Coordinates of C-alpha atoms and ligand atoms in Angstrom, one line a residue:
M473 CA 119.8 91.5 132.1
P474 CA 117.4 91.9 129.2
E475 CA 114.2 89.9 129.6
Q476 CA 113.4 87.3 127.0
I477 CA 109.9 87.6 125.6
L478 CA 110.0 84.9 122.8
R479 CA 112.0 81.8 122.0
M480 CA 111.4 79.8 118.9
T481 CA 113.5 76.6 118.7
G482 CA 113.9 73.9 116.0
V483 CA 111.4 75.4 113.7
T484 CA 111.1 73.5 110.5
K485 CA 108.4 74.0 107.9
R486 CA 107.8 72.2 104.7
F487 CA 105.4 73.1 102.0
R488 CA 104.7 70.6 99.2
G489 CA 108.0 70.4 97.4
V490 CA 109.7 73.2 99.4
M491 CA 111.7 73.2 102.6
A492 CA 110.8 76.7 103.7
L493 CA 112.4 76.7 107.2
K494 CA 115.1 74.4 108.6
D495 CA 115.7 74.1 112.4
V496 CA 115.3 77.9 113.0
H497 CA 116.2 79.3 116.4
L498 CA 115.1 82.8 117.2
E499 CA 115.1 84.7 120.6
L500 CA 113.6 88.1 121.1
Q501 CA 114.1 90.4 124.1
R502 CA 111.3 92.5 125.5
G503 CA 111.3 96.0 124.0
E504 CA 113.9 95.3 121.3
V505 CA 113.5 96.0 117.6
H506 CA 114.6 92.9 115.8
A507 CA 115.1 93.0 112.1
I508 CA 114.9 89.9 109.9
C509 CA 116.8 90.1 106.6
G510 CA 117.2 87.6 103.8
E511 CA 116.8 87.1 100.1
N512 CA 113.4 86.6 98.5
G513 CA 112.1 83.2 99.5
A514 CA 114.5 82.9 102.4
G515 CA 111.6 82.1 104.7
K516 CA 111.1 85.4 106.6
S517 CA 107.4 85.7 106.1
T518 CA 106.8 82.0 106.8
L519 CA 108.7 82.3 110.1
M520 CA 106.5 85.2 111.2
E521 CA 103.4 83.4 110.0
I522 CA 104.2 80.5 112.3
L523 CA 104.8 82.9 115.2
S524 CA 101.4 84.5 114.6
G525 CA 99.4 81.3 114.1
V526 CA 98.7 81.7 110.3
H527 CA 100.4 78.4 110.0
P528 CA 98.8 76.5 112.9
H529 CA 100.4 74.4 115.6
G530 CA 101.0 70.9 114.1
S531 CA 101.7 72.2 110.6
F532 CA 105.4 72.7 111.5
A533 CA 108.0 71.2 113.8
G534 CA 109.6 73.1 116.7
D535 CA 108.5 75.1 119.7
V536 CA 107.2 78.6 120.3
V537 CA 107.6 79.9 123.9
F538 CA 106.1 83.3 124.5
E539 CA 106.5 85.0 127.9
G540 CA 107.7 81.7 129.4
R541 CA 104.7 79.6 128.2
E542 CA 104.6 77.2 125.3
M543 CA 102.2 78.4 122.6
R544 CA 100.1 76.3 120.4
F545 CA 98.3 78.8 118.2
R546 CA 95.6 77.5 115.9
S547 CA 94.8 80.8 114.3
L548 CA 95.6 84.5 114.2
A549 CA 93.0 85.1 116.8
D550 CA 94.9 82.8 119.2
S551 CA 98.2 84.8 118.9
E552 CA 96.3 88.1 119.1
A553 CA 94.8 87.0 122.4
E554 CA 98.4 86.8 123.6
G555 CA 99.3 90.3 122.3
I556 CA 101.1 89.2 119.1
V557 CA 100.0 91.2 116.1
I558 CA 101.2 90.8 112.5
I559 CA 100.9 93.3 109.8
H560 CA 101.3 91.4 106.6
Q561 CA 103.4 92.1 103.6
E562 CA 100.2 92.7 101.6
L563 CA 97.9 95.0 103.6
A564 CA 94.6 93.5 104.4
V565 CA 92.5 96.7 104.5
V566 CA 89.0 97.0 103.2
P567 CA 89.0 100.1 101.0
Q568 CA 85.2 100.5 101.0
L569 CA 85.0 100.7 104.8
T570 CA 85.8 103.8 106.9
V571 CA 89.0 104.1 108.9
A572 CA 87.2 103.4 112.1
E573 CA 85.4 100.4 110.7
N574 CA 88.8 99.0 109.5
I575 CA 90.3 99.5 112.9
F576 CA 87.5 97.6 114.8
L577 CA 86.7 95.1 112.1
G578 CA 85.9 91.9 113.9
H579 CA 85.9 93.3 117.4
E580 CA 83.5 96.2 117.3
V581 CA 83.0 98.4 120.4
S582 CA 79.5 97.4 121.5
R583 CA 77.0 97.9 124.2
F584 CA 74.1 95.5 124.7
G585 CA 75.2 93.8 121.5
L586 CA 74.9 96.9 119.4
V587 CA 77.8 98.7 117.8
D588 CA 78.3 101.9 119.7
E589 CA 79.0 104.4 116.9
A590 CA 80.0 107.3 119.1
A591 CA 82.4 105.3 121.2
T592 CA 83.9 103.6 118.1
H593 CA 84.5 107.0 116.6
A594 CA 86.1 108.5 119.7
R595 CA 88.3 105.4 120.3
A596 CA 89.4 105.4 116.7
A597 CA 90.3 109.1 116.9
E598 CA 92.3 108.4 120.0
L599 CA 94.2 105.5 118.3
L600 CA 94.8 107.6 115.2
A601 CA 96.3 110.4 117.3
S602 CA 98.6 107.9 119.0
V603 CA 100.2 107.0 115.7
G604 CA 100.3 110.7 114.7
L605 CA 97.7 110.5 112.0
D606 CA 95.4 113.4 111.7
E607 CA 92.5 111.9 109.8
N608 CA 88.8 111.8 110.3
P609 CA 87.9 108.2 111.4
A610 CA 84.9 108.4 109.0
T611 CA 87.1 108.8 106.0
R612 CA 87.0 105.8 103.6
M613 CA 90.1 103.7 103.8
G614 CA 90.5 103.7 100.0
E615 CA 90.9 107.4 99.9
L616 CA 94.1 107.3 102.0
G617 CA 97.5 106.8 100.4
I618 CA 99.3 103.5 101.2
G619 CA 101.5 105.2 103.8
K620 CA 98.5 106.3 105.8
Q621 CA 96.8 102.9 105.4
Q622 CA 99.9 101.4 106.9
M623 CA 99.6 103.8 109.9
V624 CA 95.9 102.8 110.3
E625 CA 97.0 99.1 110.4
I626 CA 99.4 100.0 113.2
A627 CA 96.7 101.9 115.1
K628 CA 94.6 98.8 114.7
A629 CA 97.4 96.8 116.3
L630 CA 97.4 99.2 119.2
A631 CA 93.7 98.7 119.7
K632 CA 94.5 95.0 120.3
N633 CA 96.9 95.8 123.2
V634 CA 100.0 94.6 121.4
K635 CA 103.1 93.2 123.1
L636 CA 104.9 91.9 120.0
L637 CA 104.3 93.7 116.8
I638 CA 105.4 92.0 113.5
L639 CA 105.9 94.3 110.5
D640 CA 106.5 92.4 107.2
E641 CA 108.0 94.9 104.8
P642 CA 106.0 97.9 106.1
T643 CA 108.0 100.4 104.1
A644 CA 108.3 98.6 100.8
A645 CA 105.6 100.7 99.2
L646 CA 106.5 103.9 101.0
G647 CA 108.5 106.9 100.0
R648 CA 111.2 108.4 102.2
E649 CA 109.0 110.6 104.2
D650 CA 106.3 108.1 105.0
S651 CA 109.0 105.5 105.8
D652 CA 110.7 107.8 108.2
R653 CA 107.4 108.5 110.0
L654 CA 106.7 104.8 110.4
L655 CA 110.2 104.1 111.7
A656 CA 109.9 106.9 114.2
L657 CA 106.7 105.2 115.4
V658 CA 108.5 101.9 115.8
D659 CA 111.2 103.7 117.8
R660 CA 108.5 105.2 120.1
F661 CA 106.9 101.7 120.6
R662 CA 110.3 100.5 121.8
S663 CA 110.4 103.2 124.5
H664 CA 107.0 101.9 125.7
G665 CA 108.4 98.3 126.0
I666 CA 106.7 96.9 122.9
T667 CA 108.8 94.4 121.1
C668 CA 108.9 94.7 117.3
V669 CA 110.0 92.4 114.5
L670 CA 110.8 94.2 111.3
I671 CA 111.2 92.5 108.0
S672 CA 112.8 94.7 105.4
H673 CA 115.0 94.7 102.3
K674 CA 116.0 98.4 103.0
L675 CA 119.2 97.8 104.8
R676 CA 119.8 101.5 105.5
E677 CA 116.5 101.5 107.4
V678 CA 117.3 98.3 109.2
L679 CA 120.6 99.6 110.5
G680 CA 118.9 102.9 111.5
V681 CA 116.2 101.4 113.7
A682 CA 117.0 97.8 114.7
D683 CA 118.8 96.7 117.9
R684 CA 119.6 93.3 116.5
I685 CA 119.4 91.7 113.0
T686 CA 118.9 88.0 112.2
V687 CA 119.8 86.9 108.7
L688 CA 118.0 83.9 107.1
R689 CA 119.3 82.1 104.0
D690 CA 117.5 79.2 102.4
G691 CA 115.3 78.7 105.4
A692 CA 118.1 78.6 108.0
V693 CA 119.5 81.3 110.3
V694 CA 123.0 82.4 109.2
E695 CA 123.7 84.7 112.1
T696 CA 122.2 87.2 114.5
M697 CA 124.2 90.5 114.9
R698 CA 123.9 93.5 117.0
A699 CA 123.4 96.7 115.1
D700 CA 125.7 98.7 117.4
D701 CA 128.6 96.2 116.8
P702 CA 131.2 98.2 114.9
E703 CA 131.6 95.3 112.4
T704 CA 127.9 95.5 111.4
D705 CA 127.2 97.4 108.2
E706 CA 125.3 96.9 105.0
G707 CA 128.1 94.9 103.6
R708 CA 128.0 92.4 106.5
I709 CA 124.3 91.9 106.1
I710 CA 124.5 91.4 102.4
R711 CA 127.4 88.9 102.8
A712 CA 125.3 86.9 105.2
M713 CA 122.2 87.1 103.0
V714 CA 123.8 86.1 99.7
G715 CA 126.8 84.2 101.0
R716 CA 129.3 86.3 99.2
P717 CA 130.2 90.0 99.1
L718 CA 128.4 92.2 96.5
D719 CA 130.7 95.0 95.6
D720 CA 128.6 97.0 93.1
L721 CA 124.9 97.6 93.5
F722 CA 124.6 98.4 89.7
P723 CA 125.9 96.4 86.9
P724 CA 128.2 98.3 84.5
R725 CA 126.7 99.7 81.3
E726 CA 127.7 101.5 78.1
P727 CA 124.6 103.3 76.9
D728 CA 124.0 103.3 73.1
I729 CA 121.3 105.9 72.6
G730 CA 119.5 106.3 69.3
D731 CA 116.6 108.3 68.0
E732 CA 113.4 109.3 69.8
M733 CA 111.2 106.2 70.3
F734 CA 108.3 107.6 72.3
G735 CA 107.1 111.0 73.5
I736 CA 104.2 112.9 74.8
R737 CA 103.4 116.6 74.3
N738 CA 101.2 118.9 76.4
W739 CA 99.8 115.8 78.1
T740 CA 97.1 116.8 80.6
V741 CA 94.9 114.4 82.6
V742 CA 92.1 115.3 84.9
H743 CA 90.9 113.3 87.9
P744 CA 88.5 110.5 86.8
H745 CA 85.7 111.6 89.2
D746 CA 86.5 115.3 89.7
P747 CA 86.9 117.0 86.3
G748 CA 88.0 120.2 88.1
R749 CA 91.2 118.6 89.3
V750 CA 94.1 118.5 87.0
I751 CA 96.4 115.5 88.0
I752 CA 98.8 115.7 85.1
D753 CA 99.5 119.2 84.0
D754 CA 100.9 119.9 80.5
V755 CA 103.6 117.3 80.6
S756 CA 106.0 117.0 77.7
M757 CA 108.7 114.3 77.7
H758 CA 110.4 111.7 75.6
V759 CA 112.6 108.7 75.6
R760 CA 115.0 107.5 73.0
A761 CA 115.8 104.0 71.8
G762 CA 118.4 102.4 74.1
E763 CA 117.8 105.1 76.7
I764 CA 116.7 104.6 80.4
V765 CA 114.8 107.6 81.6
G766 CA 114.0 108.0 85.3
I767 CA 110.9 109.7 86.8
A768 CA 111.5 111.0 90.3
G769 CA 108.7 112.5 92.4
L770 CA 107.3 112.4 95.9
M771 CA 104.2 110.3 96.7
G772 CA 101.2 112.0 95.1
A773 CA 103.3 113.8 92.5
G774 CA 101.4 111.9 89.8
R775 CA 104.1 109.5 88.6
T776 CA 101.8 106.4 88.5
E777 CA 98.9 108.4 87.1
L778 CA 101.2 109.7 84.3
A779 CA 102.3 106.1 83.4
M780 CA 98.8 104.7 83.6
S781 CA 97.3 107.5 81.5
I782 CA 99.9 106.7 78.8
F783 CA 99.1 103.1 79.1
G784 CA 95.8 103.2 77.3
R785 CA 94.2 105.7 79.6
S786 CA 94.1 103.2 82.4
Y787 CA 94.0 106.2 84.7
G788 CA 92.2 109.5 84.4
G789 CA 89.1 111.3 83.1
E790 CA 89.5 113.6 80.1
T791 CA 93.0 113.3 78.6
T792 CA 94.5 115.8 76.2
G793 CA 97.8 116.1 74.4
E794 CA 99.7 114.2 71.8
A795 CA 101.6 111.0 71.8
F796 CA 104.3 110.0 69.3
K797 CA 106.0 106.8 68.4
R798 CA 109.2 107.1 66.2
G799 CA 108.0 110.6 65.3
E800 CA 104.5 109.6 64.2
R801 CA 101.4 110.6 66.0
I802 CA 99.7 107.7 67.8
E803 CA 96.5 107.2 69.7
L804 CA 96.5 105.5 73.1
R805 CA 92.8 105.3 73.9
T806 CA 92.8 101.8 75.3
I807 CA 95.2 99.3 76.8
R808 CA 94.9 97.2 73.8
E809 CA 95.8 100.1 71.6
A810 CA 98.8 100.9 73.8
I811 CA 100.0 97.3 73.7
G812 CA 99.5 97.3 70.0
H813 CA 101.9 100.3 69.8
G814 CA 104.5 98.3 71.7
I815 CA 104.0 99.9 75.0
A816 CA 104.1 97.9 78.2
Y817 CA 103.5 99.0 81.8
V818 CA 104.6 97.1 84.8
P819 CA 102.3 98.3 87.6
E820 CA 103.5 99.2 91.1
D821 CA 100.9 97.2 92.9
R822 CA 101.2 93.6 91.7
R823 CA 98.0 92.6 93.5
D824 CA 95.7 95.3 92.1
D825 CA 96.7 95.5 88.5
G826 CA 99.2 92.8 88.0
L827 CA 98.9 89.2 89.0
N828 CA 96.2 86.7 89.3
L829 CA 97.4 85.1 92.5
L830 CA 95.2 82.0 92.0
A831 CA 96.6 81.2 88.6
S832 CA 99.8 79.4 87.8
V833 CA 103.1 81.2 87.5
Q834 CA 103.3 80.2 83.8
S835 CA 99.8 81.6 82.9
N836 CA 100.7 84.8 84.7
I837 CA 103.8 85.2 82.6
S838 CA 102.0 84.5 79.4
A839 CA 98.9 86.6 80.2
A840 CA 99.7 89.8 78.3
A841 CA 101.1 88.1 75.2
L842 CA 98.9 85.1 74.6
G843 CA 99.0 85.9 70.9
R844 CA 102.6 84.9 70.8
L845 CA 101.8 81.4 72.1
A846 CA 98.6 80.7 70.2
T847 CA 98.3 78.2 67.4
R848 CA 94.9 78.3 65.7
G849 CA 93.4 80.3 68.6
L850 CA 94.5 77.9 71.3
V851 CA 97.3 78.6 73.8
D852 CA 100.0 76.1 73.2
E853 CA 100.7 75.0 76.8
V854 CA 103.9 73.3 76.0
R855 CA 105.4 76.5 74.6
E856 CA 103.8 78.4 77.4
R857 CA 105.7 76.3 79.9
K858 CA 109.0 76.6 78.0
V859 CA 108.7 80.4 78.0
A860 CA 107.9 80.4 81.7
E861 CA 110.9 78.1 82.4
A862 CA 113.1 80.5 80.4
Y863 CA 112.0 83.4 82.6
R864 CA 112.2 81.4 85.7
Y865 CA 115.9 80.8 84.9
K866 CA 116.6 84.3 83.7
M867 CA 115.0 86.1 86.6
N868 CA 115.9 83.5 89.1
I869 CA 112.3 83.0 90.2
K870 CA 112.1 80.7 93.2
T871 CA 109.3 78.3 92.8
S872 CA 108.9 74.6 93.0
S873 CA 107.5 74.6 89.5
V874 CA 106.1 77.1 86.9
A875 CA 102.8 75.2 87.3
A876 CA 102.7 76.3 90.9
I877 CA 99.9 78.6 92.1
T878 CA 101.4 82.2 92.2
A879 CA 100.1 82.8 95.7
T880 CA 102.5 80.2 97.0
L881 CA 105.5 82.3 95.9
S882 CA 107.2 84.7 98.3
G883 CA 106.5 88.4 97.7
G884 CA 109.7 89.2 95.8
N885 CA 109.2 86.2 93.6
Q886 CA 105.7 87.4 92.7
Q887 CA 107.2 90.7 91.7
K888 CA 109.7 88.9 89.4
T889 CA 106.7 87.1 87.8
V890 CA 105.0 90.4 86.9
L891 CA 108.2 91.7 85.4
S892 CA 108.6 88.5 83.3
R893 CA 105.1 89.0 82.0
W894 CA 105.8 92.4 80.5
M895 CA 109.2 91.5 79.3
F896 CA 107.6 88.7 77.3
T897 CA 105.4 91.1 75.4
N898 CA 108.6 92.2 73.9
P899 CA 107.7 95.9 74.0
D900 CA 109.5 98.9 72.3
V901 CA 108.6 101.1 75.3
L902 CA 108.7 99.6 78.7
I903 CA 107.4 101.6 81.7
L904 CA 108.5 100.2 85.0
D905 CA 106.7 101.5 88.1
E906 CA 108.8 100.7 91.2
P907 CA 110.3 97.6 89.6
T908 CA 112.3 96.5 92.6
R909 CA 109.8 97.0 95.4
G910 CA 110.2 94.1 97.8
I911 CA 113.1 92.7 95.9
D912 CA 116.3 91.7 97.8
V913 CA 119.7 93.4 97.0
G914 CA 121.1 90.5 95.1
A915 CA 118.0 90.1 92.9
K916 CA 117.9 93.9 92.3
Y917 CA 121.3 93.6 90.7
E918 CA 119.9 90.9 88.4
I919 CA 116.9 93.0 87.5
Y920 CA 119.1 96.0 86.7
G921 CA 121.1 93.8 84.5
L922 CA 118.0 92.8 82.6
I923 CA 116.9 96.4 82.2
N924 CA 120.3 97.3 80.8
E925 CA 120.0 94.3 78.5
L926 CA 116.7 95.5 77.2
A927 CA 118.1 99.0 76.7
A928 CA 121.0 97.5 74.8
Q929 CA 118.5 95.8 72.5
G930 CA 117.3 99.3 71.5
K931 CA 114.2 99.4 73.7
A932 CA 113.1 102.7 75.3
I933 CA 112.8 102.4 79.1
I934 CA 111.0 104.6 81.6
V935 CA 111.6 103.8 85.3
I936 CA 109.6 105.3 88.1
S937 CA 111.2 104.8 91.5
S938 CA 111.0 106.2 95.0
E939 CA 114.5 105.0 95.7
L940 CA 116.7 107.9 94.6
P941 CA 119.9 105.8 94.5
E942 CA 118.1 103.5 92.1
V943 CA 116.9 106.4 89.9
I944 CA 120.5 107.7 89.8
G945 CA 122.2 104.4 89.4
L946 CA 120.0 103.3 86.4
S947 CA 119.0 106.4 84.4
D948 CA 120.6 108.2 81.5
R949 CA 118.3 111.1 82.0
V950 CA 115.8 112.0 84.8
Y951 CA 112.7 114.1 84.9
T952 CA 111.4 115.4 88.2
L953 CA 107.7 115.6 88.7
A954 CA 105.9 117.6 91.3
H955 CA 102.1 118.3 91.5
G956 CA 101.6 116.7 88.1
R957 CA 104.2 118.9 86.4
I958 CA 107.7 118.3 85.1
T959 CA 109.9 120.6 87.2
A960 CA 113.3 119.8 85.9
E961 CA 115.3 117.5 83.6
F962 CA 118.9 116.2 84.3
V963 CA 121.4 114.1 82.4
R964 CA 123.3 111.3 84.1
D965 CA 126.5 113.1 85.0
D966 CA 124.6 115.9 86.8
L967 CA 122.5 113.7 89.0
T968 CA 122.7 114.0 92.8
Q969 CA 120.1 113.1 95.4
E970 CA 120.1 116.7 96.7
L971 CA 119.3 118.2 93.3
L972 CA 116.5 115.7 92.6
M973 CA 115.0 116.2 96.1
R974 CA 115.0 120.0 95.6
H975 CA 113.0 119.7 92.3
M976 CA 110.7 116.9 93.6
A977 CA 109.7 119.2 96.4
A978 CA 109.0 122.2 94.2
E979 CA 106.2 124.4 95.5
K980 CA 102.9 124.5 93.6
S981 CA 102.8 127.6 91.5
Ligands
ATP1013 N1 101.6 78.5 100.9 C1 102.7 78.1 100.4 N2 102.8 77.0 99.6 C2 103.9 76.5 99.1 N3 105.1 77.2 99.2 C3 105.1 78.3 100.0 C4 103.9 78.8 100.6 N4 104.3 79.9 101.3 C5 105.6 80.1 101.1 N5 106.1 79.1 100.3 C6 107.5 78.9 99.9 O1 108.3 79.0 101.1 C7 109.6 79.7 100.8 C8 109.7 80.9 101.8 O2 108.8 81.9 101.5 P1 108.6 83.2 102.3 O3 107.4 83.9 101.8 O4 108.7 82.9 103.7 O5 109.9 84.0 101.8 P2 110.4 85.5 102.3 O6 111.7 85.4 102.9 O7 109.3 86.2 103.0 O8 110.6 86.2 100.8 P3 110.3 87.7 100.3 O9 111.4 88.6 100.6 O10 110.2 87.5 98.8 O11 109.0 88.1 100.8 C9 109.5 80.1 99.4 O12 110.2 79.2 98.6 C10 108.0 80.1 99.1 O13 107.8 79.8 97.7
MG1014 MG1 108.0 87.8 102.6

């Protein structure tokens, strides 16, 4: 008989204007991996924030019983004291601090009131080893890739003697390899009796690692299924999530490809702080009007650096090479210049380069094209609201109002807000960096439809994605990038995952 570790009953949570959770019932067994799936805004993060005390006792209705005792958490610290640790959708690391400092932030290893450096270092090294991370604890957090930062966060959870680990979309920002490593770790935790809740939009992953899956829709539980039930597959999860079957993951499209819209030749970019390191190496590529071009590469291949260097040198030190728009030489020295040439870049990390979370949804949407809304130098707020409403409808952004503060939107809906911003600049060349990160399957279909629509209007589109099925499903043509170089180019009909993988993993010559 499996032992129950947690029972949440009748959980109901209301935010101003939004009913986020309705009478939710959730039971977890000790040592299971329990996945929670649902559309953007379904209430997944909110449910876990209640479980971990982010939303304190009294701010919601219902009961939380952990290890047989009723819990009344007032803060994260309260739930941590019981062995419940949440790793949030948006990582909360401090890039300027070292790995060891990040791990022990708030509960330093001390002796006689002083931080014991040597002990901290040794304990951190031990914890890093336990998650299979071979890094010096003295390394600054900011120097690690996001996959490794994620592992450090988990090491940090282990330092707190975790019984129940909650991972909110831990692999959303990770490539295949990093994801597999993280999931293997979850698997190992299970064998040590640690219970794990995993929120993810990657259903293949969910089916690979979870014992049971609970699906939320509009704040209510639709069903809990066992992963080893022969009836359980991606189709069943999707039906439960969206309330209807979704037969195709990509909308149909008839490409109508015109002349070259944008291109770069011999594009070389060096590291911003280390002129000896070439990050983008002699890249030549182009995209035609009406064409969708994919860029596939492993983490660290230079995909984002390439895109940002094109977008007004927002990445890189010395940059050489030529850029062309409709066959004419253009300069792209600043972001303003790039926008002026009709280039838009939707960044991969919506927090760092994208949204102002404290501003309203409508001002985030209009931010990159205020000129289109200004009359006599003032932003026309009525028009701004109308535009935002139009995108809210088009992209199906779930919010109580376009005047709402962006931080109150669910992760996926924040992503849709960034996409809206750049669509509103009405660019000729749109560079999308991981456009569907954290977006649910149904909404992905809608976003692909919008990308197709833009291509049909004659825009040139470049899509960077770690999801190979996405690259293959969307692109007319694909470049593979490895170590900052283009290693191959394929047209739609030749595309297979194996072929792309082979050229993404090309050795450095
Ligand atoms: N602080 C808040 N204030 C107001 N509304 C909120 C707040 N936090 C969440 N919400 C609303 O509650 C609902 C559920 O949000 P939640 O973040 O739990 O969704 P989610 O299932 O995690 O979605 P995603 O897959 O996009 O991360 C959404 O409608 C969201 O806008
Ligand atoms: Mg969420």
